[in-house]
């Protein structure tokens, strides 16, 4: 028996693999295709801490390959799935919608088909807060009507959720759709706003800020996200559910910049740019369901998390 972690060399996946090693006795299969969405060398660095662990099998492969996934499930006796792998990011999805559809919808379908032929006891989908779209009530409540996704990324994540719910209904696959909110921490992807802002402050170059800085994001530390996912692997009453995993305390982007200024000990230069239609004005997780079903309670304060991130950023860029 083993847990399959797709996107295992990525930001969240590499952290989850390490934490599961510490907190469980399960065998782990980390799957990643090491594509060039961002520098594959960063992903290879991410998995170095677990590369020689006997309970971890690192596989370079593509979860969109349905036949390969069926073989992988059989050969490694997969009985739990944490599907983190995806084309991520709002802005790039507007430019490359077909890539997002192929990976986020088609890839999820190939894994569900593999799970249909090789039954599993839990299938976790890493969805996204972007599924709430524009017009959703604040804070975002899983049981309230969704708005229209503001980007192809949000649309593909919602489509992946619907596939999971359908396969649960049709084939009794025990799916759970988890919706992470603005995840941050060490190993953060280079395309995300926090990384771009940190690099600008570090180098003394202008921060490209879309809008006036009043956009709010529910930043959630990667360690809290991982604990939510781990709880969902064994919790009762979660199958067939959609559950927010956030911090429930959104901050404005200008506040984020202030925290970076404090941590770096430098003043930021800001280049104000027009707002983008694909950006939601706020993300804000209602955590009632996560608290009730998962016992979830985020621990890391944004001030502490940003300082930890900046310490890692400095070490990495030195």
PDB file of C-alpha atoms in Angstrom:
ATOM      1  CA  UNK A   1       0.000   0.000   0.000  1.00  0.00           C
ATOM      2  CA  UNK A   2       1.235   3.513  -0.778  1.00  0.00           C
ATOM      3  CA  UNK A   3       0.137   7.134  -1.011  1.00  0.00           C
ATOM      4  CA  UNK A   4       0.524   8.709  -4.446  1.00  0.00           C
ATOM      5  CA  UNK A   5       1.408  12.414  -4.375  1.00  0.00           C
ATOM      6  CA  UNK A   6       1.155  14.051  -7.799  1.00  0.00           C
ATOM      7  CA  UNK A   7       3.157  17.223  -8.243  1.00  0.00           C
ATOM      8  CA  UNK A   8       5.419  15.724  -5.606  1.00  0.00           C
ATOM      9  CA  UNK A   9       8.424  17.850  -6.555  1.00  0.00           C
ATOM     10  CA  UNK A  10       6.448  21.068  -6.475  1.00  0.00           C
ATOM     11  CA  UNK A  11       6.029  23.631  -3.721  1.00  0.00           C
ATOM     12  CA  UNK A  12       3.233  21.990  -1.719  1.00  0.00           C
ATOM     13  CA  UNK A  13       3.981  18.422  -2.801  1.00  0.00           C
ATOM     14  CA  UNK A  14       7.574  18.441  -1.592  1.00  0.00           C
ATOM     15  CA  UNK A  15       6.526  19.809   1.804  1.00  0.00           C
ATOM     16  CA  UNK A  16       3.704  17.288   2.109  1.00  0.00           C
ATOM     17  CA  UNK A  17       6.062  14.402   1.325  1.00  0.00           C
ATOM     18  CA  UNK A  18       8.456  15.459   4.084  1.00  0.00           C
ATOM     19  CA  UNK A  19       5.696  15.966   6.647  1.00  0.00           C
ATOM     20  CA  UNK A  20       4.076  12.616   5.830  1.00  0.00           C
ATOM     21  CA  UNK A  21       7.463  10.955   6.297  1.00  0.00           C
ATOM     22  CA  UNK A  22       7.615  12.426   9.790  1.00  0.00           C
ATOM     23  CA  UNK A  23       3.991  11.824  10.764  1.00  0.00           C
ATOM     24  CA  UNK A  24       3.139   8.455   9.184  1.00  0.00           C
ATOM     25  CA  UNK A  25       4.592   5.052   8.387  1.00  0.00           C
ATOM     26  CA  UNK A  26       3.125   4.941   4.875  1.00  0.00           C
ATOM     27  CA  UNK A  27       5.105   4.309   1.714  1.00  0.00           C
ATOM     28  CA  UNK A  28       5.031   7.380  -0.527  1.00  0.00           C
ATOM     29  CA  UNK A  29       5.151   7.624  -4.314  1.00  0.00           C
ATOM     30  CA  UNK A  30       6.094  11.125  -5.470  1.00  0.00           C
ATOM     31  CA  UNK A  31       5.163  11.733  -9.117  1.00  0.00           C
ATOM     32  CA  UNK A  32       6.260  14.774 -11.119  1.00  0.00           C
ATOM     33  CA  UNK A  33       6.933  15.416 -14.797  1.00  0.00           C
ATOM     34  CA  UNK A  34       9.511  18.166 -14.085  1.00  0.00           C
ATOM     35  CA  UNK A  35       8.127  20.301 -16.911  1.00  0.00           C
ATOM     36  CA  UNK A  36       9.451  23.750 -17.745  1.00  0.00           C
ATOM     37  CA  UNK A  37       6.491  25.708 -16.330  1.00  0.00           C
ATOM     38  CA  UNK A  38       9.264  26.970 -14.081  1.00  0.00           C
ATOM     39  CA  UNK A  39      12.911  25.929 -13.769  1.00  0.00           C
ATOM     40  CA  UNK A  40      12.981  22.128 -13.261  1.00  0.00           C
ATOM     41  CA  UNK A  41      16.217  22.573 -11.302  1.00  0.00           C
ATOM     42  CA  UNK A  42      14.177  24.173  -8.511  1.00  0.00           C
ATOM     43  CA  UNK A  43      11.931  21.104  -8.343  1.00  0.00           C
ATOM     44  CA  UNK A  44      14.921  18.774  -8.255  1.00  0.00           C
ATOM     45  CA  UNK A  45      16.251  20.815  -5.363  1.00  0.00           C
ATOM     46  CA  UNK A  46      12.877  20.487  -3.616  1.00  0.00           C
ATOM     47  CA  UNK A  47      13.049  16.678  -3.561  1.00  0.00           C
ATOM     48  CA  UNK A  48      16.666  16.379  -2.426  1.00  0.00           C
ATOM     49  CA  UNK A  49      15.676  16.039   1.266  1.00  0.00           C
ATOM     50  CA  UNK A  50      13.702  12.840   0.489  1.00  0.00           C
ATOM     51  CA  UNK A  51      15.722  11.474  -2.435  1.00  0.00           C
ATOM     52  CA  UNK A  52      17.428   8.781  -0.356  1.00  0.00           C
ATOM     53  CA  UNK A  53      14.521   7.921   1.916  1.00  0.00           C
ATOM     54  CA  UNK A  54      13.659   4.201   1.600  1.00  0.00           C
ATOM     55  CA  UNK A  55       9.926   4.863   2.040  1.00  0.00           C
ATOM     56  CA  UNK A  56       9.825   7.363  -0.835  1.00  0.00           C
ATOM     57  CA  UNK A  57       9.771   6.399  -4.507  1.00  0.00           C
ATOM     58  CA  UNK A  58      10.398   9.308  -6.870  1.00  0.00           C
ATOM     59  CA  UNK A  59       8.913   8.838 -10.337  1.00  0.00           C
ATOM     60  CA  UNK A  60       9.316  11.155 -13.305  1.00  0.00           C
ATOM     61  CA  UNK A  61       6.112  10.780 -15.283  1.00  0.00           C
ATOM     62  CA  UNK A  62       2.948  12.422 -16.573  1.00  0.00           C
ATOM     63  CA  UNK A  63      -0.378  11.886 -14.799  1.00  0.00           C
ATOM     64  CA  UNK A  64      -2.154  12.802 -18.043  1.00  0.00           C
ATOM     65  CA  UNK A  65      -0.999   9.438 -19.437  1.00  0.00           C
ATOM     66  CA  UNK A  66      -3.943   7.286 -18.418  1.00  0.00           C
ATOM     67  CA  UNK A  67      -2.400   3.907 -19.249  1.00  0.00           C
ATOM     68  CA  UNK A  68       0.803   4.800 -17.403  1.00  0.00           C
ATOM     69  CA  UNK A  69      -1.248   5.777 -14.361  1.00  0.00           C
ATOM     70  CA  UNK A  70      -3.116   2.462 -14.357  1.00  0.00           C
ATOM     71  CA  UNK A  71       0.240   0.633 -14.412  1.00  0.00           C
ATOM     72  CA  UNK A  72       1.608   2.867 -11.648  1.00  0.00           C
ATOM     73  CA  UNK A  73      -1.416   2.218  -9.409  1.00  0.00           C
ATOM     74  CA  UNK A  74      -1.005  -1.537  -9.886  1.00  0.00           C
ATOM     75  CA  UNK A  75       2.786  -1.718  -9.574  1.00  0.00           C
ATOM     76  CA  UNK A  76       2.949   0.405  -6.417  1.00  0.00           C
ATOM     77  CA  UNK A  77      -0.374  -0.744  -4.930  1.00  0.00           C
ATOM     78  CA  UNK A  78      -1.666   2.812  -4.552  1.00  0.00           C
ATOM     79  CA  UNK A  79      -4.453   3.035  -1.974  1.00  0.00           C
ATOM     80  CA  UNK A  80      -4.524   6.802  -1.353  1.00  0.00           C
ATOM     81  CA  UNK A  81      -4.106   9.707  -3.772  1.00  0.00           C
ATOM     82  CA  UNK A  82      -3.204  13.329  -3.094  1.00  0.00           C
ATOM     83  CA  UNK A  83      -3.590  15.029  -6.463  1.00  0.00           C
ATOM     84  CA  UNK A  84      -1.591  18.253  -6.189  1.00  0.00           C
ATOM     85  CA  UNK A  85      -0.153  18.283  -9.703  1.00  0.00           C
ATOM     86  CA  UNK A  86      -1.579  20.930 -12.024  1.00  0.00           C
ATOM     87  CA  UNK A  87      -0.905  23.840 -14.283  1.00  0.00           C
ATOM     88  CA  UNK A  88      -1.261  26.601 -11.708  1.00  0.00           C
ATOM     89  CA  UNK A  89      -1.555  30.373 -11.784  1.00  0.00           C
ATOM     90  CA  UNK A  90      -4.271  32.743 -12.910  1.00  0.00           C
ATOM     91  CA  UNK A  91      -2.416  35.038 -15.312  1.00  0.00           C
ATOM     92  CA  UNK A  92      -0.733  32.359 -17.422  1.00  0.00           C
ATOM     93  CA  UNK A  93      -4.004  30.441 -17.725  1.00  0.00           C
ATOM     94  CA  UNK A  94      -5.415  33.356 -19.717  1.00  0.00           C
ATOM     95  CA  UNK A  95      -2.536  32.979 -22.175  1.00  0.00           C
ATOM     96  CA  UNK A  96      -2.370  29.153 -22.257  1.00  0.00           C
ATOM     97  CA  UNK A  97      -5.910  27.852 -21.616  1.00  0.00           C
ATOM     98  CA  UNK A  98      -5.413  24.617 -23.565  1.00  0.00           C
ATOM     99  CA  UNK A  99      -2.470  23.583 -21.382  1.00  0.00           C
ATOM    100  CA  UNK A 100      -4.606  24.154 -18.296  1.00  0.00           C
ATOM    101  CA  UNK A 101      -7.510  22.167 -19.682  1.00  0.00           C
ATOM    102  CA  UNK A 102      -5.233  19.272 -20.644  1.00  0.00           C
ATOM    103  CA  UNK A 103      -3.467  19.004 -17.286  1.00  0.00           C
ATOM    104  CA  UNK A 104      -6.114  20.098 -14.811  1.00  0.00           C
ATOM    105  CA  UNK A 105      -9.150  18.431 -16.362  1.00  0.00           C
ATOM    106  CA  UNK A 106      -7.684  15.653 -18.503  1.00  0.00           C
ATOM    107  CA  UNK A 107      -5.058  14.770 -15.910  1.00  0.00           C
ATOM    108  CA  UNK A 108      -7.608  14.547 -13.121  1.00  0.00           C
ATOM    109  CA  UNK A 109      -9.750  12.309 -15.315  1.00  0.00           C
ATOM    110  CA  UNK A 110      -6.864   9.923 -16.022  1.00  0.00           C
ATOM    111  CA  UNK A 111      -6.196   9.564 -12.280  1.00  0.00           C
ATOM    112  CA  UNK A 112      -9.866   8.987 -11.506  1.00  0.00           C
ATOM    113  CA  UNK A 113      -9.954   6.292 -14.181  1.00  0.00           C
ATOM    114  CA  UNK A 114      -6.890   4.648 -12.631  1.00  0.00           C
ATOM    115  CA  UNK A 115      -8.614   4.788  -9.238  1.00  0.00           C
ATOM    116  CA  UNK A 116     -11.709   3.212 -10.789  1.00  0.00           C
ATOM    117  CA  UNK A 117      -9.683   0.218 -11.969  1.00  0.00           C
ATOM    118  CA  UNK A 118      -7.535   0.030  -8.826  1.00  0.00           C
ATOM    119  CA  UNK A 119      -9.778   1.037  -5.898  1.00  0.00           C
ATOM    120  CA  UNK A 120      -8.413   3.489  -3.341  1.00  0.00           C
ATOM    121  CA  UNK A 121      -9.600   4.396   0.137  1.00  0.00           C
ATOM    122  CA  UNK A 122      -9.192   8.164  -0.370  1.00  0.00           C
ATOM    123  CA  UNK A 123      -8.701  10.483  -3.356  1.00  0.00           C
ATOM    124  CA  UNK A 124      -7.866  14.087  -2.454  1.00  0.00           C
ATOM    125  CA  UNK A 125      -8.055  16.768  -5.123  1.00  0.00           C
ATOM    126  CA  UNK A 126      -6.151  19.989  -4.557  1.00  0.00           C
ATOM    127  CA  UNK A 127      -8.633  22.448  -6.007  1.00  0.00           C
ATOM    128  CA  UNK A 128      -8.342  26.212  -5.510  1.00  0.00           C
ATOM    129  CA  UNK A 129     -10.035  29.224  -3.974  1.00  0.00           C
ATOM    130  CA  UNK A 130     -10.330  30.568  -7.532  1.00  0.00           C
ATOM    131  CA  UNK A 131     -13.364  28.302  -8.098  1.00  0.00           C
ATOM    132  CA  UNK A 132     -15.451  30.824  -6.130  1.00  0.00           C
ATOM    133  CA  UNK A 133     -15.139  33.368  -8.926  1.00  0.00           C
ATOM    134  CA  UNK A 134     -16.528  36.881  -8.956  1.00  0.00           C
ATOM    135  CA  UNK A 135     -19.807  37.466  -7.181  1.00  0.00           C
ATOM    136  CA  UNK A 136     -19.438  34.791  -4.512  1.00  0.00           C
ATOM    137  CA  UNK A 137     -20.414  35.809  -0.975  1.00  0.00           C
ATOM    138  CA  UNK A 138     -17.695  36.852   1.475  1.00  0.00           C
ATOM    139  CA  UNK A 139     -16.258  34.929   3.256  1.00  0.00           C
ATOM    140  CA  UNK A 140     -16.265  32.053   0.781  1.00  0.00           C
ATOM    141  CA  UNK A 141     -18.604  29.328   2.012  1.00  0.00           C
ATOM    142  CA  UNK A 142     -18.490  25.871   0.421  1.00  0.00           C
ATOM    143  CA  UNK A 143     -22.263  25.485   0.551  1.00  0.00           C
ATOM    144  CA  UNK A 144     -23.111  28.870  -1.016  1.00  0.00           C
ATOM    145  CA  UNK A 145     -23.541  29.443  -4.776  1.00  0.00           C
ATOM    146  CA  UNK A 146     -20.304  29.911  -6.713  1.00  0.00           C
ATOM    147  CA  UNK A 147     -19.611  32.928  -8.889  1.00  0.00           C
ATOM    148  CA  UNK A 148     -18.329  32.650 -12.450  1.00  0.00           C
ATOM    149  CA  UNK A 149     -14.604  31.788 -12.487  1.00  0.00           C
ATOM    150  CA  UNK A 150     -12.548  34.825 -13.462  1.00  0.00           C
ATOM    151  CA  UNK A 151      -9.870  32.780 -15.247  1.00  0.00           C
ATOM    152  CA  UNK A 152      -9.398  29.509 -17.146  1.00  0.00           C
ATOM    153  CA  UNK A 153      -7.432  28.282 -14.123  1.00  0.00           C
ATOM    154  CA  UNK A 154     -10.459  28.667 -11.853  1.00  0.00           C
ATOM    155  CA  UNK A 155     -12.713  27.108 -14.483  1.00  0.00           C
ATOM    156  CA  UNK A 156     -10.469  24.055 -14.895  1.00  0.00           C
ATOM    157  CA  UNK A 157     -10.243  23.564 -11.155  1.00  0.00           C
ATOM    158  CA  UNK A 158     -14.029  23.662 -10.883  1.00  0.00           C
ATOM    159  CA  UNK A 159     -14.266  21.163 -13.736  1.00  0.00           C
ATOM    160  CA  UNK A 160     -11.843  18.879 -11.874  1.00  0.00           C
ATOM    161  CA  UNK A 161     -14.025  19.142  -8.767  1.00  0.00           C
ATOM    162  CA  UNK A 162     -17.106  18.172 -10.746  1.00  0.00           C
ATOM    163  CA  UNK A 163     -15.311  15.144 -12.178  1.00  0.00           C
ATOM    164  CA  UNK A 164     -14.385  14.054  -8.655  1.00  0.00           C
ATOM    165  CA  UNK A 165     -17.954  14.467  -7.448  1.00  0.00           C
ATOM    166  CA  UNK A 166     -19.259  12.585 -10.488  1.00  0.00           C
ATOM    167  CA  UNK A 167     -16.843   9.676 -10.017  1.00  0.00           C
ATOM    168  CA  UNK A 168     -17.791   9.508  -6.359  1.00  0.00           C
ATOM    169  CA  UNK A 169     -21.447   9.292  -7.314  1.00  0.00           C
ATOM    170  CA  UNK A 170     -21.018   6.908 -10.262  1.00  0.00           C
ATOM    171  CA  UNK A 171     -18.173   4.676  -9.108  1.00  0.00           C
ATOM    172  CA  UNK A 172     -18.080   5.207  -5.330  1.00  0.00           C
ATOM    173  CA  UNK A 173     -14.544   6.619  -5.451  1.00  0.00           C
ATOM    174  CA  UNK A 174     -13.998   8.323  -2.066  1.00  0.00           C
ATOM    175  CA  UNK A 175     -13.092  11.770  -3.375  1.00  0.00           C
ATOM    176  CA  UNK A 176     -12.559  14.917  -1.308  1.00  0.00           C
ATOM    177  CA  UNK A 177     -12.084  18.339  -2.933  1.00  0.00           C
ATOM    178  CA  UNK A 178      -9.880  20.648  -0.862  1.00  0.00           C
ATOM    179  CA  UNK A 179      -9.670  24.342  -1.707  1.00  0.00           C
ATOM    180  CA  UNK A 180      -6.339  25.881  -0.615  1.00  0.00           C
ATOM    181  CA  UNK A 181      -6.104  29.657  -0.246  1.00  0.00           C
ATOM    182  CA  UNK A 182      -3.009  31.662  -1.344  1.00  0.00           C
ATOM    183  CA  UNK A 183      -0.390  29.211  -0.122  1.00  0.00           C
ATOM    184  CA  UNK A 184       3.041  30.615   0.764  1.00  0.00           C
ATOM    185  CA  UNK A 185       6.258  29.553   2.467  1.00  0.00           C
ATOM    186  CA  UNK A 186       9.748  28.254   1.608  1.00  0.00           C
ATOM    187  CA  UNK A 187      10.109  26.839  -1.944  1.00  0.00           C
ATOM    188  CA  UNK A 188       7.316  29.100  -3.222  1.00  0.00           C
ATOM    189  CA  UNK A 189       6.947  29.072  -7.004  1.00  0.00           C
ATOM    190  CA  UNK A 190       8.788  31.885  -8.826  1.00  0.00           C
ATOM    191  CA  UNK A 191       5.697  33.002 -10.769  1.00  0.00           C
ATOM    192  CA  UNK A 192       3.644  33.929  -7.692  1.00  0.00           C
ATOM    193  CA  UNK A 193       3.154  37.498  -6.473  1.00  0.00           C
ATOM    194  CA  UNK A 194       4.967  37.028  -3.166  1.00  0.00           C
ATOM    195  CA  UNK A 195       8.094  35.738  -4.926  1.00  0.00           C
ATOM    196  CA  UNK A 196       7.974  38.553  -7.477  1.00  0.00           C
ATOM    197  CA  UNK A 197       7.526  41.139  -4.715  1.00  0.00           C
ATOM    198  CA  UNK A 198      10.302  39.644  -2.577  1.00  0.00           C
ATOM    199  CA  UNK A 199      12.724  39.571  -5.507  1.00  0.00           C
ATOM    200  CA  UNK A 200      11.972  43.221  -6.266  1.00  0.00           C
ATOM    201  CA  UNK A 201      12.515  44.348  -2.662  1.00  0.00           C
ATOM    202  CA  UNK A 202      15.683  42.248  -2.410  1.00  0.00           C
ATOM    203  CA  UNK A 203      17.120  43.720  -5.624  1.00  0.00           C
ATOM    204  CA  UNK A 204      15.795  47.256  -5.156  1.00  0.00           C
ATOM    205  CA  UNK A 205      13.715  47.138  -8.341  1.00  0.00           C
ATOM    206  CA  UNK A 206      10.071  48.271  -8.675  1.00  0.00           C
ATOM    207  CA  UNK A 207       7.295  45.936  -7.520  1.00  0.00           C
ATOM    208  CA  UNK A 208       4.680  45.497 -10.278  1.00  0.00           C
ATOM    209  CA  UNK A 209       1.459  46.072  -8.324  1.00  0.00           C
ATOM    210  CA  UNK A 210      -1.813  45.653 -10.206  1.00  0.00           C
ATOM    211  CA  UNK A 211      -4.411  48.059  -8.852  1.00  0.00           C
ATOM    212  CA  UNK A 212      -4.030  50.260  -5.787  1.00  0.00           C
ATOM    213  CA  UNK A 213      -2.936  47.500  -3.407  1.00  0.00           C
ATOM    214  CA  UNK A 214      -6.370  47.021  -1.853  1.00  0.00           C
ATOM    215  CA  UNK A 215      -6.828  43.510  -3.290  1.00  0.00           C
ATOM    216  CA  UNK A 216      -6.959  41.087  -0.356  1.00  0.00           C
ATOM    217  CA  UNK A 217      -5.644  37.547  -0.197  1.00  0.00           C
ATOM    218  CA  UNK A 218      -6.123  34.888   2.471  1.00  0.00           C
ATOM    219  CA  UNK A 219      -2.453  33.904   2.737  1.00  0.00           C
ATOM    220  CA  UNK A 220      -2.047  30.458   4.307  1.00  0.00           C
ATOM    221  CA  UNK A 221       1.265  28.897   5.305  1.00  0.00           C
ATOM    222  CA  UNK A 222       2.221  25.707   3.502  1.00  0.00           C
ATOM    223  CA  UNK A 223       2.572  23.794   6.782  1.00  0.00           C
ATOM    224  CA  UNK A 224      -1.050  24.586   7.663  1.00  0.00           C
ATOM    225  CA  UNK A 225      -2.174  23.521   4.188  1.00  0.00           C
ATOM    226  CA  UNK A 226      -0.332  20.214   4.580  1.00  0.00           C
ATOM    227  CA  UNK A 227      -1.955  19.520   7.947  1.00  0.00           C
ATOM    228  CA  UNK A 228      -5.365  20.061   6.370  1.00  0.00           C
ATOM    229  CA  UNK A 229      -4.571  17.566   3.625  1.00  0.00           C
ATOM    230  CA  UNK A 230      -3.186  14.999   6.049  1.00  0.00           C
ATOM    231  CA  UNK A 231      -6.307  15.248   8.203  1.00  0.00           C
ATOM    232  CA  UNK A 232      -8.477  14.713   5.107  1.00  0.00           C
ATOM    233  CA  UNK A 233      -6.747  11.397   4.370  1.00  0.00           C
ATOM    234  CA  UNK A 234      -8.309   9.736   7.400  1.00  0.00           C
ATOM    235  CA  UNK A 235     -11.155  11.964   8.633  1.00  0.00           C
ATOM    236  CA  UNK A 236     -14.675  10.569   8.665  1.00  0.00           C
ATOM    237  CA  UNK A 237     -17.578  12.355   7.002  1.00  0.00           C
ATOM    238  CA  UNK A 238     -15.468  14.139   4.385  1.00  0.00           C
ATOM    239  CA  UNK A 239     -15.993  11.951   1.318  1.00  0.00           C
ATOM    240  CA  UNK A 240     -17.917  13.762  -1.412  1.00  0.00           C
ATOM    241  CA  UNK A 241     -17.265  17.117   0.257  1.00  0.00           C
ATOM    242  CA  UNK A 242     -15.634  20.375  -0.833  1.00  0.00           C
ATOM    243  CA  UNK A 243     -13.622  21.935   2.000  1.00  0.00           C
ATOM    244  CA  UNK A 244     -11.764  25.242   2.337  1.00  0.00           C
ATOM    245  CA  UNK A 245      -8.198  25.133   3.656  1.00  0.00           C
ATOM    246  CA  UNK A 246      -7.211  28.717   4.401  1.00  0.00           C
ATOM    247  CA  UNK A 247      -6.314  31.130   7.185  1.00  0.00           C
ATOM    248  CA  UNK A 248      -9.562  33.149   7.279  1.00  0.00           C
ATOM    249  CA  UNK A 249      -7.723  36.437   7.776  1.00  0.00           C
ATOM    250  CA  UNK A 250      -7.126  38.134   4.391  1.00  0.00           C
ATOM    251  CA  UNK A 251      -4.677  41.009   4.109  1.00  0.00           C
ATOM    252  CA  UNK A 252      -4.286  43.728   1.490  1.00  0.00           C
ATOM    253  CA  UNK A 253      -1.407  43.437  -0.955  1.00  0.00           C
ATOM    254  CA  UNK A 254      -0.012  46.743   0.299  1.00  0.00           C
ATOM    255  CA  UNK A 255       0.118  45.202   3.795  1.00  0.00           C
ATOM    256  CA  UNK A 256       2.023  42.254   2.339  1.00  0.00           C
ATOM    257  CA  UNK A 257       4.538  44.705   0.885  1.00  0.00           C
ATOM    258  CA  UNK A 258       4.903  46.365   4.304  1.00  0.00           C
ATOM    259  CA  UNK A 259       5.680  42.974   5.866  1.00  0.00           C
ATOM    260  CA  UNK A 260       8.317  42.330   3.204  1.00  0.00           C
ATOM    261  CA  UNK A 261       9.841  45.766   3.832  1.00  0.00           C
ATOM    262  CA  UNK A 262      10.082  44.966   7.537  1.00  0.00           C
ATOM    263  CA  UNK A 263      11.590  41.516   6.990  1.00  0.00           C
ATOM    264  CA  UNK A 264      14.134  42.695   4.408  1.00  0.00           C
ATOM    265  CA  UNK A 265      14.852  45.956   6.212  1.00  0.00           C
ATOM    266  CA  UNK A 266      14.407  47.805   2.918  1.00  0.00           C
ATOM    267  CA  UNK A 267      11.913  50.241   1.452  1.00  0.00           C
ATOM    268  CA  UNK A 268       9.981  48.979  -1.556  1.00  0.00           C
ATOM    269  CA  UNK A 269       9.623  50.857  -4.830  1.00  0.00           C
ATOM    270  CA  UNK A 270       6.149  50.302  -6.294  1.00  0.00           C
ATOM    271  CA  UNK A 271       5.115  50.472  -9.938  1.00  0.00           C
ATOM    272  CA  UNK A 272       1.327  50.825  -9.950  1.00  0.00           C
ATOM    273  CA  UNK A 273      -0.298  49.081 -12.920  1.00  0.00           C
ATOM    274  CA  UNK A 274      -3.922  48.779 -14.124  1.00  0.00           C
ATOM    275  CA  UNK A 275      -6.078  46.146 -12.465  1.00  0.00           C
ATOM    276  CA  UNK A 276      -6.410  42.818 -14.271  1.00  0.00           C
ATOM    277  CA  UNK A 277      -9.878  41.379 -14.971  1.00  0.00           C
ATOM    278  CA  UNK A 278      -8.755  37.877 -13.978  1.00  0.00           C
ATOM    279  CA  UNK A 279      -7.896  38.947 -10.407  1.00  0.00           C
ATOM    280  CA  UNK A 280     -10.536  38.451  -7.718  1.00  0.00           C
ATOM    281  CA  UNK A 281     -10.855  41.482  -5.398  1.00  0.00           C
ATOM    282  CA  UNK A 282     -10.671  39.253  -2.307  1.00  0.00           C
ATOM    283  CA  UNK A 283     -10.224  35.643  -1.253  1.00  0.00           C
ATOM    284  CA  UNK A 284     -11.475  34.793   2.225  1.00  0.00           C
ATOM    285  CA  UNK A 285     -12.030  31.286   3.569  1.00  0.00           C
ATOM    286  CA  UNK A 286     -14.906  30.365   5.832  1.00  0.00           C
ATOM    287  CA  UNK A 287     -13.336  27.564   7.894  1.00  0.00           C
ATOM    288  CA  UNK A 288     -16.398  26.238   9.716  1.00  0.00           C
ATOM    289  CA  UNK A 289     -16.511  23.055   7.650  1.00  0.00           C
ATOM    290  CA  UNK A 290     -12.755  22.425   7.922  1.00  0.00           C
ATOM    291  CA  UNK A 291     -12.878  22.945  11.669  1.00  0.00           C
ATOM    292  CA  UNK A 292     -15.841  20.591  12.074  1.00  0.00           C
ATOM    293  CA  UNK A 293     -14.789  17.794   9.715  1.00  0.00           C
ATOM    294  CA  UNK A 294     -10.989  17.965   9.897  1.00  0.00           C
ATOM    295  CA  UNK A 295     -10.290  19.578  13.252  1.00  0.00           C
ATOM    296  CA  UNK A 296      -8.373  22.102  11.154  1.00  0.00           C
ATOM    297  CA  UNK A 297      -6.975  25.232  12.755  1.00  0.00           C
ATOM    298  CA  UNK A 298      -4.209  27.263  11.056  1.00  0.00           C
ATOM    299  CA  UNK A 299      -1.237  27.934  13.320  1.00  0.00           C
ATOM    300  CA  UNK A 300       1.199  30.204  11.456  1.00  0.00           C
ATOM    301  CA  UNK A 301       0.647  33.966  11.761  1.00  0.00           C
ATOM    302  CA  UNK A 302       1.311  35.921   8.579  1.00  0.00           C
ATOM    303  CA  UNK A 303       4.027  38.014  10.257  1.00  0.00           C
ATOM    304  CA  UNK A 304       5.950  34.908  11.328  1.00  0.00           C
ATOM    305  CA  UNK A 305       5.382  33.136   8.033  1.00  0.00           C
ATOM    306  CA  UNK A 306       6.655  36.041   5.942  1.00  0.00           C
ATOM    307  CA  UNK A 307       9.776  36.357   8.097  1.00  0.00           C
ATOM    308  CA  UNK A 308      10.440  32.625   7.657  1.00  0.00           C
ATOM    309  CA  UNK A 309       9.880  32.946   3.916  1.00  0.00           C
ATOM    310  CA  UNK A 310      12.255  35.916   3.634  1.00  0.00           C
ATOM    311  CA  UNK A 311      14.930  34.039   5.614  1.00  0.00           C
ATOM    312  CA  UNK A 312      14.601  31.128   3.171  1.00  0.00           C
ATOM    313  CA  UNK A 313      14.565  33.492   0.173  1.00  0.00           C
ATOM    314  CA  UNK A 314      17.797  35.157   1.272  1.00  0.00           C
ATOM    315  CA  UNK A 315      19.520  31.824   1.867  1.00  0.00           C
ATOM    316  CA  UNK A 316      18.362  30.466  -1.499  1.00  0.00           C
ATOM    317  CA  UNK A 317      19.481  33.563  -3.403  1.00  0.00           C
ATOM    318  CA  UNK A 318      22.840  33.709  -1.659  1.00  0.00           C
TER     319      UNK A 318
END
